[in-house]
Coordinates of C-alpha atoms in Angstrom, one line a residue:
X191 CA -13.2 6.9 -19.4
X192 CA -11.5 6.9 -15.7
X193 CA -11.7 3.9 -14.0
X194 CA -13.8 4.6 -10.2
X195 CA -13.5 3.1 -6.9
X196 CA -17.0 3.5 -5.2
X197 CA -15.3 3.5 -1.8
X198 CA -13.5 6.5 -3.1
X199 CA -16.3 8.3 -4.0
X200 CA -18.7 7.1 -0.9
X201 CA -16.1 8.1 1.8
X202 CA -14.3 11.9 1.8
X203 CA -12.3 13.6 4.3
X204 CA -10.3 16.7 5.0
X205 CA -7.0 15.3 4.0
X206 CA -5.3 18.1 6.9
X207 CA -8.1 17.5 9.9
X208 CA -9.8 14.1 8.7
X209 CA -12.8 15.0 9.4
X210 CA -15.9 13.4 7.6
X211 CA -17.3 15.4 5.0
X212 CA -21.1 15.0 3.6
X213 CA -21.4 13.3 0.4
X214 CA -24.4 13.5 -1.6
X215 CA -25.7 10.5 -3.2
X216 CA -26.9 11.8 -6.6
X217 CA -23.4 13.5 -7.4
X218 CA -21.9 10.0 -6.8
X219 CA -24.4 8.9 -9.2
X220 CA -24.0 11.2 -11.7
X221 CA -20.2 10.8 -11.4
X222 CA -20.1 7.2 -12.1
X223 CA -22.7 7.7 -15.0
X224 CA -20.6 10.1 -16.4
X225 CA -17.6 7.7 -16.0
X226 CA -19.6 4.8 -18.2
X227 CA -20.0 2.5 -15.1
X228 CA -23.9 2.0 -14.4
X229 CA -23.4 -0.6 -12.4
X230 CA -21.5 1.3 -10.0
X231 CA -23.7 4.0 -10.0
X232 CA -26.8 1.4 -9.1
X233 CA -24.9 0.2 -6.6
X234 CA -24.6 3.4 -4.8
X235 CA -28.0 4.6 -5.9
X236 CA -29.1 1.3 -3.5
X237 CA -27.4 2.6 -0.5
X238 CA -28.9 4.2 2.5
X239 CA -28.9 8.3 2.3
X240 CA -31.1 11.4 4.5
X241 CA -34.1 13.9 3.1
X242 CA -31.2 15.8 1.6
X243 CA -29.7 12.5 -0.1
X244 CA -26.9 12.9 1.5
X245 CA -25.6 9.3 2.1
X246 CA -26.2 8.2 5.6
X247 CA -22.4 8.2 7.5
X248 CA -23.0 5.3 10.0
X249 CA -24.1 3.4 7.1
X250 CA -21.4 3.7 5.0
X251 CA -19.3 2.9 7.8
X252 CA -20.5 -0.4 8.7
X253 CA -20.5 -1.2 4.6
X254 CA -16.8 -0.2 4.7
X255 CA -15.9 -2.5 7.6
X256 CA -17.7 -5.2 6.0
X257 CA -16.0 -5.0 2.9
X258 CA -12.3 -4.4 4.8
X259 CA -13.0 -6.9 6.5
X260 CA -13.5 -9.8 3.3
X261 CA -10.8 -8.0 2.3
X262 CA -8.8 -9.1 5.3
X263 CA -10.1 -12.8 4.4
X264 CA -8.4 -11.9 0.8
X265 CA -4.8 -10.8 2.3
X266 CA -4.9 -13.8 4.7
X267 CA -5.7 -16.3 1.8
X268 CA -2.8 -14.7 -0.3
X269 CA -1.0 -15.1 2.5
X270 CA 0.3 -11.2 2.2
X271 CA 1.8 -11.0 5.5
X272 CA 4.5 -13.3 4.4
X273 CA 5.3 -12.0 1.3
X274 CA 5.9 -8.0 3.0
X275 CA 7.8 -10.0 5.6
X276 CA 10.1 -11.3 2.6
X277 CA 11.1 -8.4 1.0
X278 CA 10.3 -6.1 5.3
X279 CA 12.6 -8.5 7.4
X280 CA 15.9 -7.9 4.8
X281 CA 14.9 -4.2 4.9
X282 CA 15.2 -3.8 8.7
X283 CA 18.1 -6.3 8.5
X284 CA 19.9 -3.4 6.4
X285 CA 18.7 -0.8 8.7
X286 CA 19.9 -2.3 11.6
X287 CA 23.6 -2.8 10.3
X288 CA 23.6 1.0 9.4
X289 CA 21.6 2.8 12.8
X290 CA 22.9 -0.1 14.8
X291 CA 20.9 -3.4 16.2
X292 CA 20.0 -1.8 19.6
X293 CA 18.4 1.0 18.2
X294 CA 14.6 1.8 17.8
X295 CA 13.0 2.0 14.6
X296 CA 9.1 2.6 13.6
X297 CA 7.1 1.5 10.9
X298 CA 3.9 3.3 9.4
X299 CA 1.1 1.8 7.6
X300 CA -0.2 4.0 5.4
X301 CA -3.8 3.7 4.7
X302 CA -3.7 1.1 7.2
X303 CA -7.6 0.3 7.0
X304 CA -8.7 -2.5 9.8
X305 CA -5.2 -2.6 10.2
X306 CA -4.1 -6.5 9.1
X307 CA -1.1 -6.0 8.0
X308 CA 0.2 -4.1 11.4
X309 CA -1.8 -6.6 13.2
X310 CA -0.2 -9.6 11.3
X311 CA 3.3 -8.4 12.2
X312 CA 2.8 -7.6 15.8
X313 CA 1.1 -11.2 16.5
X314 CA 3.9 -12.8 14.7
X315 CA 6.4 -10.8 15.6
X316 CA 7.9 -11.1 12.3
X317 CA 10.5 -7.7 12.3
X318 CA 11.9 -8.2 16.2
X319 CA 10.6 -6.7 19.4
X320 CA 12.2 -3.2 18.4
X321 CA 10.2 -2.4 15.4
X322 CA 7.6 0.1 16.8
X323 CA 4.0 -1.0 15.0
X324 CA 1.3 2.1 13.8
X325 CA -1.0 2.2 11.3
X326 CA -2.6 5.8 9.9
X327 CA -5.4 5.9 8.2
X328 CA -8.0 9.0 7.5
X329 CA -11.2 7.3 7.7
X330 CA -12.0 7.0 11.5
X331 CA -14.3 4.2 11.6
X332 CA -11.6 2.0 9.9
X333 CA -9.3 3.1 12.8
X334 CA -11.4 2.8 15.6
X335 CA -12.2 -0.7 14.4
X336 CA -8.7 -1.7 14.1
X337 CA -8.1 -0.3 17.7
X338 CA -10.6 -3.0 19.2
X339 CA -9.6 -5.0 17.2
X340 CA -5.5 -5.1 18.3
X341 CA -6.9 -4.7 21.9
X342 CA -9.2 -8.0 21.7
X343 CA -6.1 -9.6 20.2
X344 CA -3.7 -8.5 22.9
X345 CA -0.9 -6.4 20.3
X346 CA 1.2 -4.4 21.3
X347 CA 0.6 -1.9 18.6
X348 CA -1.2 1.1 17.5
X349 CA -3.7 3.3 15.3
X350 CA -4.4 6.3 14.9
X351 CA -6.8 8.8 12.9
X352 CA -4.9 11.3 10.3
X353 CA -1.9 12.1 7.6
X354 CA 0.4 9.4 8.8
X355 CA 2.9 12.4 7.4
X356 CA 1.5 14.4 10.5
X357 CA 2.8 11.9 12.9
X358 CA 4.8 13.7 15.9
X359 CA 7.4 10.6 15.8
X360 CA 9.9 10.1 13.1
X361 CA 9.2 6.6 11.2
X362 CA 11.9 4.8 10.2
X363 CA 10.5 2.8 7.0
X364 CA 6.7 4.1 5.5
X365 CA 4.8 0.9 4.2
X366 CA 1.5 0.3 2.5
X367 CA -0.4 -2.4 0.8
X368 CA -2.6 -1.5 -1.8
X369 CA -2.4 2.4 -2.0
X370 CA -0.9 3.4 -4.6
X371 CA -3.0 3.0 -7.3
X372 CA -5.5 5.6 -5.7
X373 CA -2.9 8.0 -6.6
X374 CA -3.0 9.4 -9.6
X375 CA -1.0 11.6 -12.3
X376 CA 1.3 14.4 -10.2
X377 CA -0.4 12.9 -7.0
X378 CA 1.5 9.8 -7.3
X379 CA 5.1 11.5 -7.2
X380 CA 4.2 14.1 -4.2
X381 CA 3.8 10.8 -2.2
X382 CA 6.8 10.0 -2.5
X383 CA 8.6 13.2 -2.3
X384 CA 6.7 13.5 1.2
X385 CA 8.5 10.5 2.0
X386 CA 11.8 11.6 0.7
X387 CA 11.7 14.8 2.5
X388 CA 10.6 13.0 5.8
X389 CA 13.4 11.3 7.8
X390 CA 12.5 7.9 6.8
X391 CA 15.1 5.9 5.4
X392 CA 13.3 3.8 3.6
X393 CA 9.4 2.7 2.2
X394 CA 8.4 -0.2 0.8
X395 CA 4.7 0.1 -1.1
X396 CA 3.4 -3.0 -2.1
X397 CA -0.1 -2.8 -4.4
X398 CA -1.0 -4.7 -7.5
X399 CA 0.8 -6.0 -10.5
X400 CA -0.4 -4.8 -13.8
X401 CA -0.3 -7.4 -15.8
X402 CA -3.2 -8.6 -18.5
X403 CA -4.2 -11.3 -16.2
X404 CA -4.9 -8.6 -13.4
X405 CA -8.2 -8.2 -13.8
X406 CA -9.2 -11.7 -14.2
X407 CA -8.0 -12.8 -11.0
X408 CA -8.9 -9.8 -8.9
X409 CA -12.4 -10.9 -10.7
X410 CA -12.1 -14.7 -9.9
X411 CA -11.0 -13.8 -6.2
X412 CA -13.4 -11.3 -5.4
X413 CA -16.4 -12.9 -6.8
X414 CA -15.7 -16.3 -4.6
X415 CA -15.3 -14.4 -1.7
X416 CA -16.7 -10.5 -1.5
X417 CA -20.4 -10.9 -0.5
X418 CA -21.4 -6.9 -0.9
X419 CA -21.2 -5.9 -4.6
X420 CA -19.3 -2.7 -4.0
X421 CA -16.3 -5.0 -2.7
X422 CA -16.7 -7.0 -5.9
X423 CA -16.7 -4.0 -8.1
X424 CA -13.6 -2.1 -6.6
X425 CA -11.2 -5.0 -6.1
X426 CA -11.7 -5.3 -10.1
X427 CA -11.5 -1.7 -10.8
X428 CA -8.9 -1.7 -8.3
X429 CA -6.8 -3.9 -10.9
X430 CA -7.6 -2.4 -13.9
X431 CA -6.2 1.3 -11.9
X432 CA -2.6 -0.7 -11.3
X433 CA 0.3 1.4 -12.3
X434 CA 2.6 0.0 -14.6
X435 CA 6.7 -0.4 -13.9
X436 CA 8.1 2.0 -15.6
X437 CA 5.0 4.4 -14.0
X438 CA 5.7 3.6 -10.6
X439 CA 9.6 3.9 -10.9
X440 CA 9.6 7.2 -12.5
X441 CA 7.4 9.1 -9.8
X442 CA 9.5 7.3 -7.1
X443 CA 12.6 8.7 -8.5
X444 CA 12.8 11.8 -6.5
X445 CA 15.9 13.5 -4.7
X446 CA 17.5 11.7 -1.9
X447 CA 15.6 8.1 -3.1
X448 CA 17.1 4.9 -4.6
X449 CA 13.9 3.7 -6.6
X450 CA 14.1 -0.1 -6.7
X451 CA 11.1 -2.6 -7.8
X452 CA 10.9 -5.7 -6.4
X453 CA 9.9 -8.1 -9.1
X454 CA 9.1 -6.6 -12.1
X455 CA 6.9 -8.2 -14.6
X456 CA 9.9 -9.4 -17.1
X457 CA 11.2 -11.4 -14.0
X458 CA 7.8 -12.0 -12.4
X459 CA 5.5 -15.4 -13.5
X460 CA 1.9 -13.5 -14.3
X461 CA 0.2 -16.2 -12.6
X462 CA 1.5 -16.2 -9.2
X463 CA 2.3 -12.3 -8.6
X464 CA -0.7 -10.6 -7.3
X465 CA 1.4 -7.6 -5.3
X466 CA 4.8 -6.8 -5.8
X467 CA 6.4 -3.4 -3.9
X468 CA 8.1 -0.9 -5.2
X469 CA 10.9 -0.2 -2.7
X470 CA 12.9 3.6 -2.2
X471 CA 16.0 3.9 0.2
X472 CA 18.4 6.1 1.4
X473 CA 21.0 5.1 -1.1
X474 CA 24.0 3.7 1.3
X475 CA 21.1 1.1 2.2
X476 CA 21.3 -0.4 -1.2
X477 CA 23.7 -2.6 -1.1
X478 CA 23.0 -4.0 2.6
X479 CA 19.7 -4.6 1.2
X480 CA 21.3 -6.4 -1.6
X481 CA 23.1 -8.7 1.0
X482 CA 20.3 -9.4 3.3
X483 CA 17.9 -10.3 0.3
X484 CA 20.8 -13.0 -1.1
X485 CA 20.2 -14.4 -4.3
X486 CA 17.2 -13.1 -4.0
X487 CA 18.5 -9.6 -4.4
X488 CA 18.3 -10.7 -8.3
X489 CA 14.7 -10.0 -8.3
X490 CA 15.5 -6.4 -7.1
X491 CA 16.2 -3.9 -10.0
X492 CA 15.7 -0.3 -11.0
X493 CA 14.4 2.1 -13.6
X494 CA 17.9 1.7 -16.1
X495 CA 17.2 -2.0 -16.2
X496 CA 13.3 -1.4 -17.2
X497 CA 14.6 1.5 -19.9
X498 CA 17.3 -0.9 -21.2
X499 CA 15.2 -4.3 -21.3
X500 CA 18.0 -6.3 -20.5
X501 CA 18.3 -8.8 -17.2
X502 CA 19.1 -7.1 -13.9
X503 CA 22.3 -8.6 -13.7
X504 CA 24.1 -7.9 -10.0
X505 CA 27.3 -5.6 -12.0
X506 CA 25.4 -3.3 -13.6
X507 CA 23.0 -2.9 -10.5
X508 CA 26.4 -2.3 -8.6
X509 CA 27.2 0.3 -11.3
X510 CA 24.1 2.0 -11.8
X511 CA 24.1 2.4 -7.8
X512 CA 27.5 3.5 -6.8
X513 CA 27.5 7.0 -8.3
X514 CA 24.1 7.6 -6.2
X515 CA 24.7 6.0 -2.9
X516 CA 28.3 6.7 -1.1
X517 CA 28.8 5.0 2.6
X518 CA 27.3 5.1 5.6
X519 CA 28.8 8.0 6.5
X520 CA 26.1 9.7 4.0
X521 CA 23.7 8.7 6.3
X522 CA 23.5 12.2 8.0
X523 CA 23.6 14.3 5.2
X524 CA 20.4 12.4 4.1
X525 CA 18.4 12.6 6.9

């Protein structure tokens, strides 16, 4: 049986126009039975719909910025901003020493919901004054929310409604936190081959770690903290959706893309990683990633260390890498 997020189901739009579509509350509910979740499909059976059961759009969006925003509580307690500025910061770093340090880069949030994660970095200002800030997202609501939000705050940063692959200005590194596990079967590689074919040089996707003990702490966390039982539900189903390794490092090997995953589970203690990115670059930004990130560049492997089982040791990373990556003089033939 497939493993449904409500919010998924609750809240559709025309992926090339964003707008809103209707969605009918029985089909939702007939879905979810179907997919041998009744509770889910009470859950949505509770919520708010019209004479044509169609569920009721203002509604569902004031459910969904409720449950983004416990959400937010969740990434601030996990302290996530820190842990994207660990692996973010050595990134730009790299960037920087190949485009040059006066330049002007851009990072996208991808499915950047109420927008925390661009918010976090443009109050801290945690990747430098010129690392342009934008978060996409298709559900407007979100968006819109996000936008007062940033303004309240005083950021200097932006959102906007649509296919953040529709943007009219060139980002220079994609990002997302908790995305990709929405993606599913073929779906999962086009993402990243619509990065590849962008001119990005780089994205860094951080979503959650499938391990065994996954669902047990997505569980633990959002039963303490999740108030509305559709949060509760999806942040466990969410979990038990989490691509494995090998999974995530196959469909990110596409042309023009160094696939690297930032610890691993055989490098990773099961008890403390809750995210953990998978990373693609322009290959003649491997190795100054590899020097920005220090010893922790250890931590940093890719899909021949997963295949062979052995440690990522620093020679064979070097190895694997040169055939693939060249100089920076490669850097235009990539773009």
């Amino acid at each position: 049986m497939p493993h449904l997020e409500i919010s998924d189901l609750i809240t559709v739009t025309d992926p090339l126009s964003g707008a809103r579509l209707p969605v009918r509350r029985g089909d939702v509910v007939r879905r979810l039975d179907q997919a041998g979740d009744p509770r889910a499909a009470r859950i949505v059976a509770g919520l708010p719909a019209g004479p044509d059961d169609v569920l009721d759009p203002l509604a569902v969006d004031r459910l969904m910025i409720g449950v983004h925003t416990e959400m937010q509580r969740l990434s601030e307690e996990l302290r996530i901003g820190e842990r994207l500025v660990h692996v973010l910061d050595p990134l730009f770093e790299a960037i920087r020493e190949i485009a040059g340090r006066r330049g002007r880069f851009r990072l996208v949030d991808i499915g950047s919901g109420l927008g925390y994660l661009v918010r976090w970095l443009a109050s801290t200002g945690a990747l430098g004054p010129n690392v342009e800030l934008i978060g996409v997202d298709l559900d407007a609501a979100l968006v819109a929310e996000a936008d007062r939000l940033a303004r309240a705050e005083g950021l200097d940063c932006r959102f906007v409604h649509g296919n953040a692959f529709d943007l009219p200005e060139v980002a220079t590194v994609y990002v997302s936190t908790g995305v990709l596990h929405h993606f599913r079967g073929p779906a999962l590689t086009e993402f990243f081959e619509a990065q590849a074919d962008s001119q990005a040089l780089a994205f860094c996707h951080f979503d959650i770690a499938a391990t065994r003990l996954a669902p047990v702490g997505a569980w633990m966390f959002h039963r303490a903290r999740m108030r509305h039982p559709l949060g509760r539900h999806d942040g466990v189903v969410s979990a038990r959706r989490a691509h494995s390794d090998d999974t995530l490092l196959r469909a990110a090997t596409v042309p023009g893309i160094r696939p690297l995953l930032y610890e691993p589970r055989g490098l990773s203690n099961p008890f403390c990683t809750t995210l953990r990115p998978v990373i693609g670059l322009r290959p003649y930004l491997e190795d100054p990633l590899r020097q920005a990130l220090g010893r922790s560049s250890r931590r940093l492997v890719g899909a021949e260390h997963l295949t062979r089982g052995g440690p990522p040791g620093r020679d064979a990373a070097a190895a694997s890498s040169g055939a693939a990556s060249g100089s920076a003089s490669d850097a235009g033939a990539a773009r």
